[in-house]
Amino acid sequence: MAQIVTAALMMAYALTGFAVLHTLTLALKSRALWLSGTYATVVVFGWPVLAIVVLGLADAVFGIRQRYRQSRPPPLPVS
């Protein structure tokens, strides 16, 4: 039961970590390269997801996405 709860929480924080990664790369011109490289690394190796989980935990503690959005306006949509 503890392993199931741990795995569920890790996945939740991993998704939060990926959300932080998406937020932090909004202003980069090479955003697609960074995101695809990160996703590919996680899929191929698996263990780098722990760094993403730590990023999600840091967002829960420090509010990284909220701080980033306060300091920068959102980018304009490209159409």
mmCIF file of C-alpha atoms in Angstrom, residues 1-78:
data_model
loop_
_atom_site.group_PDB
_atom_site.id
_atom_site.type_symbol
_atom_site.label_atom_id
_atom_site.label_comp_id
_atom_site.label_asym_id
_atom_site.label_seq_id
_atom_site.Cartn_x
_atom_site.Cartn_y
_atom_site.Cartn_z
ATOM 1 C CA MET A 1 0.000 0.000 0.000
ATOM 2 C CA ALA A 2 2.841 2.397 0.824
ATOM 3 C CA GLN A 3 4.480 1.754 -2.554
ATOM 4 C CA ILE A 4 1.242 2.563 -4.369
ATOM 5 C CA VAL A 5 0.843 5.822 -2.457
ATOM 6 C CA THR A 6 4.489 6.729 -3.055
ATOM 7 C CA ALA A 7 4.233 6.000 -6.774
ATOM 8 C CA ALA A 8 1.034 8.053 -7.072
ATOM 9 C CA LEU A 9 2.587 11.025 -5.269
ATOM 10 C CA MET A 10 5.743 10.799 -7.366
ATOM 11 C CA MET A 11 3.678 10.868 -10.558
ATOM 12 C CA ALA A 12 1.704 13.859 -9.298
ATOM 13 C CA TYR A 13 4.869 15.777 -8.484
ATOM 14 C CA ALA A 14 6.443 14.689 -11.774
ATOM 15 C CA LEU A 15 3.512 16.215 -13.648
ATOM 16 C CA THR A 16 3.918 19.371 -11.566
ATOM 17 C CA GLY A 17 7.633 19.372 -12.366
ATOM 18 C CA PHE A 18 6.901 19.135 -16.079
ATOM 19 C CA ALA A 19 4.454 22.038 -15.692
ATOM 20 C CA VAL A 20 7.239 24.079 -14.071
ATOM 21 C CA LEU A 21 9.557 23.152 -16.923
ATOM 22 C CA HIS A 22 6.973 24.301 -19.457
ATOM 23 C CA THR A 23 6.499 27.580 -17.587
ATOM 24 C CA LEU A 24 10.216 28.287 -17.287
ATOM 25 C CA THR A 25 10.809 27.699 -21.004
ATOM 26 C CA LEU A 26 8.017 29.992 -22.227
ATOM 27 C CA ALA A 27 10.367 32.796 -23.225
ATOM 28 C CA LEU A 28 13.055 30.633 -24.835
ATOM 29 C CA LYS A 29 13.386 30.494 -28.599
ATOM 30 C CA SER A 30 14.688 26.939 -28.362
ATOM 31 C CA ARG A 31 11.791 25.828 -26.148
ATOM 32 C CA ALA A 32 10.864 22.861 -28.341
ATOM 33 C CA LEU A 33 14.440 21.603 -28.238
ATOM 34 C CA TRP A 34 14.651 21.818 -24.447
ATOM 35 C CA LEU A 35 11.278 20.183 -23.868
ATOM 36 C CA SER A 36 11.740 17.405 -26.402
ATOM 37 C CA GLY A 37 15.232 16.722 -25.074
ATOM 38 C CA THR A 38 13.933 16.499 -21.519
ATOM 39 C CA TYR A 39 11.039 14.233 -22.445
ATOM 40 C CA ALA A 40 13.309 12.015 -24.554
ATOM 41 C CA THR A 41 15.823 11.715 -21.721
ATOM 42 C CA VAL A 42 13.103 10.740 -19.257
ATOM 43 C CA VAL A 43 11.619 8.169 -21.649
ATOM 44 C CA VAL A 44 14.965 6.605 -22.567
ATOM 45 C CA PHE A 45 16.617 6.492 -19.152
ATOM 46 C CA GLY A 46 13.739 6.726 -16.674
ATOM 47 C CA TRP A 47 15.733 7.833 -13.643
ATOM 48 C CA PRO A 48 15.893 11.550 -14.649
ATOM 49 C CA VAL A 49 12.232 11.730 -13.697
ATOM 50 C CA LEU A 50 13.500 11.999 -10.115
ATOM 51 C CA ALA A 51 14.945 15.420 -10.961
ATOM 52 C CA ILE A 52 11.567 16.417 -12.377
ATOM 53 C CA VAL A 53 9.908 15.179 -9.161
ATOM 54 C CA VAL A 54 12.307 17.333 -7.125
ATOM 55 C CA LEU A 55 11.405 20.295 -9.346
ATOM 56 C CA GLY A 56 7.724 19.604 -8.647
ATOM 57 C CA LEU A 57 8.377 19.437 -4.922
ATOM 58 C CA ALA A 58 10.321 22.707 -5.103
ATOM 59 C CA ASP A 59 7.354 24.293 -6.862
ATOM 60 C CA ALA A 60 5.037 23.099 -4.113
ATOM 61 C CA VAL A 61 7.302 24.565 -1.430
ATOM 62 C CA PHE A 62 8.545 27.759 -3.102
ATOM 63 C CA GLY A 63 5.844 28.534 -5.701
ATOM 64 C CA ILE A 64 8.219 28.742 -8.656
ATOM 65 C CA ARG A 65 5.503 29.081 -11.308
ATOM 66 C CA GLN A 66 3.679 31.844 -9.437
ATOM 67 C CA ARG A 67 6.883 33.799 -8.894
ATOM 68 C CA TYR A 68 7.846 33.426 -12.542
ATOM 69 C CA ARG A 69 4.447 34.629 -13.743
ATOM 70 C CA GLN A 70 4.554 37.652 -11.426
ATOM 71 C CA SER A 71 7.911 38.774 -12.742
ATOM 72 C CA ARG A 72 7.125 38.310 -16.452
ATOM 73 C CA PRO A 73 3.969 38.836 -18.466
ATOM 74 C CA PRO A 74 2.749 35.846 -20.455
ATOM 75 C CA PRO A 75 3.966 35.697 -24.059
ATOM 76 C CA LEU A 76 1.639 36.830 -26.799
ATOM 77 C CA PRO A 77 0.021 34.058 -28.848
ATOM 78 C CA VAL A 78 1.499 33.465 -32.278
#
